[in-house]
Amino acid sequence: MKCPDCIYSNPEGVKFCLNCGKNFSSEDEIQDPNQLFYEFASYVDGIPRNHRSIVPNIKNIFSRVFRKHSVLEAERLFIVGTAITTPKIEDVKETWPKPWLFARVFIFALLTFLGLHIGLIWFQNINFLPGLIVVGAFAVPLTTLIFFWEMNAPQNIAIYRIIYVVFIGGILSMLAALVFFNLLKNNINPITIGIVEELAKAVTVIYFVRNQKYRYILNGLLIGAAVGAGFAAFETAGYALRSLLTGSFETLYNTLLWRSVLAPGGHVAWAALIGAAFLRARENENFSLSILVKPKFIRIFLLVVLIHALWDTDIPGMFPYGHSILMAISWVVAFRMIQLGLKEIAEKKSQLPEEPKESTVTAKIISKVKQP
């Protein structure tokens, strides 16, 4: 597909020119000026800064979920975050992203789980059981993590690093929680559980974001979500196996179902909030323990501990109505953190030298025209 503006030969199936960013959609289709998901710096050049909004519009954020996307679009998302593909701060958009890949990941996981279910139940093959537990435990936490990954506007964290944090961060946080629980011995109740598990995840998240490479609020949100996803998946797999050993396949499926339904508002969101709060409190400072006592961090940490403690209480109606309310609160705060992260990027960009009046796209086209 040859671009009519810059004459660049693009692969078939793309919706934008990979060289100049021209939209190949027909004029009869409804156009969205913020449609391009951080793929082209030239697109940013064409949007005046005073027209870029960081006010959330939930309907607009999820507007790309049900649209058709090419394989190339997904592949381009997965190459970001390396030393070569990380965009400069001036090329990062501070408007709300429009994630869509997370929905595809969930569908893939659901289809895989369905195939394992068929092998286990219809064909009575026990070899499908470990896979069913693992996929059932990871499906929703991983889907939620991909959502946070797509919301990471700076695009400075590679998918390899995220996978590393999921597994290593997940197991480190669980082991840290066990150490804290052993110190408490018999003093186990919803409050101590909330404190111990959130403290364990906080220590792990801070370990991964302690250097200056991760300096944005959105980075903390993503790294925290990765630690929380690992913690949630490992914990769910353990509960699922225990439910099978002490009950039946029905209790196994019920455990996987309800823990999956509640997963987005649980460990993943809580750890994400802790990571975002830490980097928000740190600002541009080097790591020091004094950051942990700053109100910006303490308020969010105590909120997460409180939500977790209430989550584990036996208050009548807590399951599932109370959990639903707590999930909503967690995500309201998470979206607030995303808004603060986008505002942070806007402020950093405002400190850069003013953009030239002529966009880089226009300059590029003019230079091609002037060539003999």
Short mmCIF file of C-alpha atoms in Angstrom, two decimals:
data_model
loop_
_atom_site.label_atom_id
_atom_site.label_comp_id
_atom_site.label_asym_id
_atom_site.label_seq_id
_atom_site.Cartn_x
_atom_site.Cartn_y
_atom_site.Cartn_z
CA MET A 1 0.00 0.00 0.00
CA LYS A 2 1.71 3.17 -1.22
CA CYS A 3 1.14 6.39 0.73
CA PRO A 4 -0.19 9.20 -1.50
CA ASP A 5 1.58 11.84 0.58
CA CYS A 6 5.13 10.56 0.99
CA ILE A 7 5.14 7.70 -1.57
CA TYR A 8 6.28 5.24 1.12
CA SER A 9 5.45 1.56 0.45
CA ASN A 10 3.60 0.20 3.46
CA PRO A 11 2.70 -3.44 4.23
CA GLU A 12 -0.85 -4.43 3.36
CA GLY A 13 -3.40 -4.12 6.15
CA VAL A 14 -2.00 -1.06 7.98
CA LYS A 15 -4.34 1.84 8.75
CA PHE A 16 -1.64 4.53 8.93
CA CYS A 17 1.49 5.27 6.91
CA LEU A 18 4.51 3.97 8.83
CA ASN A 19 6.60 6.85 7.49
CA CYS A 20 4.47 9.99 7.75
CA GLY A 21 1.43 8.84 9.75
CA LYS A 22 -1.25 9.54 7.12
CA ASN A 23 -4.61 7.95 7.95
CA PHE A 24 -5.67 5.51 5.22
CA SER A 25 -9.30 5.32 6.43
CA SER A 26 -11.95 6.49 4.00
CA GLU A 27 -13.41 9.94 4.53
CA ASP A 28 -16.88 8.41 5.00
CA GLU A 29 -15.78 6.68 8.21
CA ILE A 30 -16.04 8.47 11.54
CA GLN A 31 -12.61 9.88 12.26
CA ASP A 32 -11.08 10.23 15.66
CA PRO A 33 -8.21 12.78 15.84
CA ASN A 34 -6.59 10.89 18.71
CA GLN A 35 -6.90 7.51 17.00
CA LEU A 36 -3.22 6.67 16.59
CA PHE A 37 -1.89 4.89 19.67
CA TYR A 38 1.52 6.50 20.16
CA GLU A 39 2.90 4.99 16.99
CA PHE A 40 4.08 8.08 15.18
CA ALA A 41 5.84 11.14 16.52
CA SER A 42 4.67 13.01 13.41
CA TYR A 43 1.07 12.61 14.53
CA VAL A 44 1.92 14.44 17.75
CA ASP A 45 3.45 17.26 15.72
CA GLY A 46 0.08 17.91 14.12
CA ILE A 47 -1.86 18.41 17.36
CA PRO A 48 -1.54 21.78 19.07
CA ARG A 49 -0.65 21.35 22.74
CA ASN A 50 -3.57 23.47 23.87
CA HIS A 51 -5.95 20.93 22.26
CA ARG A 52 -4.56 17.90 24.06
CA SER A 53 -6.80 16.82 26.91
CA ILE A 54 -6.02 14.71 29.96
CA VAL A 55 -9.62 14.68 31.14
CA PRO A 56 -10.79 11.04 31.09
CA ASN A 57 -13.64 9.90 28.89
CA ILE A 58 -14.34 6.24 29.69
CA LYS A 59 -16.36 5.64 26.52
CA ASN A 60 -13.60 7.19 24.43
CA ILE A 61 -10.83 5.25 26.20
CA PHE A 62 -12.32 1.89 25.25
CA SER A 63 -13.47 2.96 21.77
CA ARG A 64 -10.85 0.82 19.99
CA VAL A 65 -11.59 -2.45 21.78
CA PHE A 66 -14.21 -3.66 19.28
CA ARG A 67 -12.51 -2.36 16.16
CA LYS A 68 -10.62 -4.56 13.76
CA HIS A 69 -6.83 -4.45 14.18
CA SER A 70 -4.11 -5.95 12.03
CA VAL A 71 -1.39 -8.28 13.29
CA LEU A 72 1.12 -5.57 12.45
CA GLU A 73 -0.54 -3.18 14.89
CA ALA A 74 -0.17 -5.71 17.71
CA GLU A 75 3.44 -6.45 16.75
CA ARG A 76 4.31 -2.76 16.83
CA LEU A 77 3.03 -2.54 20.40
CA PHE A 78 5.33 -5.33 21.53
CA ILE A 79 8.54 -3.78 20.20
CA VAL A 80 8.42 -0.68 22.43
CA GLY A 81 10.56 -0.19 25.52
CA THR A 82 13.99 -1.08 24.18
CA ALA A 83 16.94 1.32 23.94
CA ILE A 84 16.14 1.78 20.25
CA THR A 85 12.34 1.93 20.33
CA THR A 86 11.70 4.04 23.45
CA PRO A 87 10.36 7.41 22.25
CA LYS A 88 11.74 10.71 23.44
CA ILE A 89 9.60 12.61 25.92
CA GLU A 90 8.70 15.19 23.24
CA ASP A 91 7.26 12.38 21.09
CA VAL A 92 5.00 11.01 23.84
CA LYS A 93 1.32 11.92 23.79
CA GLU A 94 -0.16 13.11 27.05
CA THR A 95 -3.75 12.41 25.96
CA TRP A 96 -5.58 9.34 27.22
CA PRO A 97 -4.49 6.13 25.50
CA LYS A 98 -7.01 3.83 23.84
CA PRO A 99 -6.02 0.29 24.79
CA TRP A 100 -7.37 -2.68 22.88
CA LEU A 101 -4.80 -5.48 23.03
CA PHE A 102 -5.82 -6.48 26.57
CA ALA A 103 -9.22 -7.61 25.25
CA ARG A 104 -7.53 -9.84 22.64
CA VAL A 105 -5.31 -11.36 25.32
CA PHE A 106 -8.37 -12.18 27.41
CA ILE A 107 -10.06 -13.86 24.44
CA PHE A 108 -6.94 -15.93 23.72
CA ALA A 109 -6.75 -17.02 27.36
CA LEU A 110 -10.46 -17.84 27.42
CA LEU A 111 -10.21 -20.00 24.30
CA THR A 112 -7.19 -21.78 25.76
CA PHE A 113 -9.05 -22.42 29.01
CA LEU A 114 -12.02 -23.76 27.04
CA GLY A 115 -9.76 -26.18 25.16
CA LEU A 116 -8.23 -27.42 28.42
CA HIS A 117 -11.70 -27.82 29.90
CA ILE A 118 -12.77 -29.96 26.94
CA GLY A 119 -9.69 -32.14 27.29
CA LEU A 120 -10.21 -32.56 31.04
CA ILE A 121 -13.99 -33.00 31.28
CA TRP A 122 -15.09 -34.40 27.92
CA PHE A 123 -12.10 -36.65 27.29
CA GLN A 124 -11.41 -37.37 30.98
CA ASN A 125 -7.69 -36.69 30.47
CA ILE A 126 -6.10 -35.61 33.76
CA ASN A 127 -3.04 -34.29 31.90
CA PHE A 128 -5.06 -31.17 31.10
CA LEU A 129 -5.56 -30.31 34.78
CA PRO A 130 -2.25 -28.43 35.46
CA GLY A 131 -2.72 -26.33 32.34
CA LEU A 132 -6.30 -25.53 33.25
CA ILE A 133 -5.28 -24.32 36.72
CA VAL A 134 -2.37 -22.24 35.41
CA VAL A 135 -4.32 -20.63 32.56
CA GLY A 136 -7.33 -20.05 34.80
CA ALA A 137 -5.11 -18.39 37.41
CA PHE A 138 -3.18 -16.16 34.98
CA ALA A 139 -5.90 -15.20 32.48
CA VAL A 140 -7.47 -12.16 34.17
CA PRO A 141 -4.38 -10.88 36.06
CA LEU A 142 -2.43 -10.99 32.78
CA THR A 143 -5.27 -9.26 30.93
CA THR A 144 -5.36 -6.49 33.54
CA LEU A 145 -1.59 -6.17 33.34
CA ILE A 146 -1.71 -5.74 29.56
CA PHE A 147 -4.24 -2.95 30.09
CA PHE A 148 -1.80 -1.11 32.38
CA TRP A 149 1.00 -1.80 29.89
CA GLU A 150 -0.98 -0.13 27.11
CA MET A 151 -1.68 2.81 29.42
CA ASN A 152 2.06 3.34 30.00
CA ALA A 153 2.34 6.39 27.77
CA PRO A 154 6.17 6.77 27.96
CA GLN A 155 6.52 3.27 26.40
CA ASN A 156 9.89 2.87 28.11
CA ILE A 157 9.44 -0.62 29.57
CA ALA A 158 9.89 -3.63 27.31
CA ILE A 159 7.54 -6.61 27.46
CA TYR A 160 10.52 -8.82 28.40
CA ARG A 161 11.00 -6.77 31.54
CA ILE A 162 7.32 -7.01 32.40
CA ILE A 163 7.34 -10.80 32.11
CA TYR A 164 10.43 -10.89 34.31
CA VAL A 165 8.73 -8.79 36.99
CA VAL A 166 5.56 -10.90 36.86
CA PHE A 167 7.39 -14.12 37.71
CA ILE A 168 10.28 -12.90 39.86
CA GLY A 169 8.33 -10.10 41.51
CA GLY A 170 5.34 -12.35 42.08
CA ILE A 171 7.29 -15.05 43.87
CA LEU A 172 9.46 -12.57 45.81
CA SER A 173 6.38 -10.79 47.14
CA MET A 174 4.80 -14.09 48.18
CA LEU A 175 7.95 -15.23 49.97
CA ALA A 176 8.23 -11.84 51.70
CA ALA A 177 4.63 -12.19 52.87
CA LEU A 178 5.39 -15.63 54.32
CA VAL A 179 8.34 -14.19 56.23
CA PHE A 180 6.14 -11.45 57.69
CA PHE A 181 3.40 -13.94 58.56
CA ASN A 182 5.93 -16.11 60.40
CA LEU A 183 7.00 -13.11 62.43
CA LEU A 184 3.38 -12.49 63.44
CA LYS A 185 2.86 -16.17 64.32
CA ASN A 186 -0.71 -16.46 65.62
CA ASN A 187 -1.71 -12.80 65.23
CA ILE A 188 -3.52 -13.34 61.92
CA ASN A 189 -6.66 -11.35 61.17
CA PRO A 190 -7.98 -9.27 58.24
CA ILE A 191 -6.02 -6.19 59.34
CA THR A 192 -2.69 -7.99 59.73
CA ILE A 193 -3.29 -9.83 56.44
CA GLY A 194 -3.84 -6.51 54.67
CA ILE A 195 -0.74 -4.97 56.22
CA VAL A 196 1.51 -7.99 55.59
CA GLU A 197 0.55 -8.70 51.99
CA GLU A 198 0.53 -5.07 50.90
CA LEU A 199 3.82 -4.43 52.68
CA ALA A 200 5.36 -7.46 50.94
CA LYS A 201 4.21 -6.22 47.54
CA ALA A 202 5.32 -2.68 48.35
CA VAL A 203 8.85 -3.83 49.23
CA THR A 204 9.02 -5.82 45.99
CA VAL A 205 7.66 -3.01 43.82
CA ILE A 206 10.02 -0.46 45.35
CA TYR A 207 12.94 -2.82 44.72
CA PHE A 208 12.13 -2.88 40.99
CA VAL A 209 11.52 0.87 40.60
CA ARG A 210 14.29 2.09 42.90
CA ASN A 211 16.57 3.39 40.12
CA GLN A 212 15.99 6.48 38.00
CA LYS A 213 15.17 4.53 34.85
CA TYR A 214 11.59 4.32 36.08
CA ARG A 215 10.76 7.95 36.82
CA TYR A 216 7.16 8.34 35.69
CA ILE A 217 4.00 7.70 37.70
CA LEU A 218 2.75 5.48 34.88
CA ASN A 219 5.93 3.39 35.17
CA GLY A 220 5.17 2.74 38.82
CA LEU A 221 1.60 1.82 37.94
CA LEU A 222 2.83 -0.74 35.39
CA ILE A 223 5.61 -2.31 37.48
CA GLY A 224 3.26 -2.51 40.45
CA ALA A 225 0.61 -4.19 38.30
CA ALA A 226 3.22 -6.73 37.14
CA VAL A 227 4.13 -7.65 40.73
CA GLY A 228 0.45 -7.79 41.68
CA ALA A 229 -0.38 -9.97 38.66
CA GLY A 230 2.27 -12.50 39.63
CA PHE A 231 1.13 -12.50 43.26
CA ALA A 232 -2.55 -12.89 42.30
CA ALA A 233 -1.93 -15.66 39.77
CA PHE A 234 0.29 -17.74 42.05
CA GLU A 235 -2.13 -17.32 44.93
CA THR A 236 -5.14 -18.28 42.78
CA ALA A 237 -3.36 -21.37 41.46
CA GLY A 238 -2.68 -22.45 45.04
CA TYR A 239 -6.25 -21.88 46.16
CA ALA A 240 -7.56 -23.71 43.09
CA LEU A 241 -5.41 -26.78 43.78
CA ARG A 242 -6.39 -26.76 47.45
CA SER A 243 -10.08 -26.53 46.55
CA LEU A 244 -9.72 -29.56 44.30
CA LEU A 245 -7.88 -31.63 46.92
CA THR A 246 -10.42 -30.82 49.62
CA GLY A 247 -13.53 -30.68 47.46
CA SER A 248 -14.34 -31.49 43.85
CA PHE A 249 -14.00 -30.20 40.30
CA GLU A 250 -17.01 -28.00 40.97
CA THR A 251 -15.23 -26.20 43.83
CA LEU A 252 -12.15 -25.90 41.61
CA TYR A 253 -14.13 -24.14 38.88
CA ASN A 254 -15.94 -21.93 41.39
CA THR A 255 -12.62 -20.86 42.90
CA LEU A 256 -11.13 -20.01 39.50
CA LEU A 257 -14.31 -18.23 38.41
CA TRP A 258 -14.80 -15.92 41.38
CA ARG A 259 -11.13 -15.16 41.89
CA SER A 260 -10.90 -14.27 38.19
CA VAL A 261 -13.97 -12.03 38.35
CA LEU A 262 -12.56 -10.17 41.35
CA ALA A 263 -8.91 -10.16 40.20
CA PRO A 264 -8.90 -6.76 38.39
CA GLY A 265 -9.81 -4.96 41.62
CA GLY A 266 -7.57 -7.03 43.87
CA HIS A 267 -3.83 -7.57 44.04
CA VAL A 268 -3.13 -6.21 40.55
CA ALA A 269 -4.80 -2.85 41.15
CA TRP A 270 -3.52 -2.55 44.74
CA ALA A 271 0.12 -3.15 43.84
CA ALA A 272 -0.25 -0.81 40.84
CA LEU A 273 -1.47 1.99 43.13
CA ILE A 274 1.46 1.44 45.50
CA GLY A 275 3.95 1.65 42.64
CA ALA A 276 2.37 4.79 41.22
CA ALA A 277 2.22 6.44 44.65
CA PHE A 278 5.89 5.69 45.30
CA LEU A 279 7.11 7.26 42.05
CA ARG A 280 4.77 10.19 42.51
CA ALA A 281 6.25 10.80 45.95
CA ARG A 282 9.81 10.28 44.74
CA GLU A 283 9.52 12.81 41.91
CA ASN A 284 13.07 13.30 40.58
CA GLU A 285 14.88 12.32 43.78
CA ASN A 286 17.17 9.35 44.26
CA PHE A 287 15.79 6.52 46.36
CA SER A 288 15.71 7.14 50.11
CA LEU A 289 13.63 5.86 52.98
CA SER A 290 12.29 9.36 53.53
CA ILE A 291 10.08 8.89 50.46
CA LEU A 292 8.11 6.25 52.34
CA VAL A 293 6.86 8.77 54.90
CA LYS A 294 5.71 11.35 52.39
CA PRO A 295 1.94 11.94 52.46
CA LYS A 296 1.65 11.18 48.72
CA PHE A 297 2.82 7.62 49.39
CA ILE A 298 1.42 7.03 52.87
CA ARG A 299 -2.14 8.00 51.92
CA ILE A 300 -2.33 5.52 49.05
CA PHE A 301 -0.59 2.76 50.98
CA LEU A 302 -2.97 3.08 53.93
CA LEU A 303 -5.95 3.18 51.55
CA VAL A 304 -4.80 -0.04 49.89
CA VAL A 305 -4.26 -1.72 53.27
CA LEU A 306 -7.74 -0.63 54.39
CA ILE A 307 -9.36 -1.94 51.19
CA HIS A 308 -7.50 -5.25 51.52
CA ALA A 309 -8.49 -5.61 55.19
CA LEU A 310 -12.16 -4.95 54.41
CA TRP A 311 -11.91 -7.39 51.50
CA ASP A 312 -10.97 -10.22 53.89
CA THR A 313 -13.56 -9.50 56.57
CA ASP A 314 -16.63 -11.67 57.17
CA ILE A 315 -19.06 -8.76 57.10
CA PRO A 316 -22.46 -9.95 55.78
CA GLY A 317 -22.81 -9.05 52.12
CA MET A 318 -19.09 -8.49 51.60
CA PHE A 319 -19.11 -11.18 48.94
CA PRO A 320 -19.84 -10.20 46.27
CA TYR A 321 -21.44 -6.78 46.86
CA GLY A 322 -18.80 -5.37 49.17
CA HIS A 323 -16.05 -6.67 46.91
CA SER A 324 -17.67 -4.95 43.94
CA ILE A 325 -17.71 -1.62 45.79
CA LEU A 326 -14.07 -2.04 46.84
CA MET A 327 -13.13 -2.90 43.24
CA ALA A 328 -14.83 0.27 42.05
CA ILE A 329 -12.95 2.37 44.61
CA SER A 330 -9.64 0.80 43.58
CA TRP A 331 -10.25 1.59 39.93
CA VAL A 332 -11.43 5.13 40.58
CA VAL A 333 -8.10 5.75 42.31
CA ALA A 334 -6.24 3.91 39.53
CA PHE A 335 -7.79 6.12 36.85
CA ARG A 336 -6.91 9.13 38.97
CA MET A 337 -3.30 7.93 39.03
CA ILE A 338 -3.35 7.53 35.26
CA GLN A 339 -4.63 11.09 34.95
CA LEU A 340 -1.86 12.34 37.23
CA GLY A 341 0.66 10.37 35.18
CA LEU A 342 -0.51 11.97 31.94
CA LYS A 343 -0.45 15.37 33.61
CA GLU A 344 3.13 14.69 34.69
CA ILE A 345 4.10 14.01 31.07
CA ALA A 346 2.36 17.18 29.93
CA GLU A 347 4.27 19.20 32.52
CA LYS A 348 7.60 17.69 31.47
CA LYS A 349 6.84 18.44 27.83
CA SER A 350 5.88 22.01 28.67
CA GLN A 351 9.39 22.52 30.01
CA LEU A 352 10.88 21.62 26.61
CA PRO A 353 11.65 24.26 23.98
CA GLU A 354 8.61 25.33 21.99
CA GLU A 355 7.73 23.27 18.93
CA PRO A 356 8.59 24.85 15.59
CA LYS A 357 5.61 26.37 13.86
CA GLU A 358 6.01 24.02 10.94
CA SER A 359 5.34 20.39 11.81
CA THR A 360 7.94 17.77 11.03
CA VAL A 361 5.50 16.05 8.69
CA THR A 362 5.06 19.21 6.60
CA ALA A 363 8.80 19.85 6.61
CA LYS A 364 9.44 16.30 5.44
CA ILE A 365 6.97 16.61 2.57
CA ILE A 366 8.40 19.99 1.52
CA SER A 367 11.93 18.60 1.53
CA LYS A 368 10.82 15.73 -0.74
CA VAL A 369 9.13 18.19 -3.13
CA LYS A 370 12.21 20.39 -3.30
CA GLN A 371 14.41 17.45 -4.20
CA PRO A 372 15.25 17.43 -7.93
#
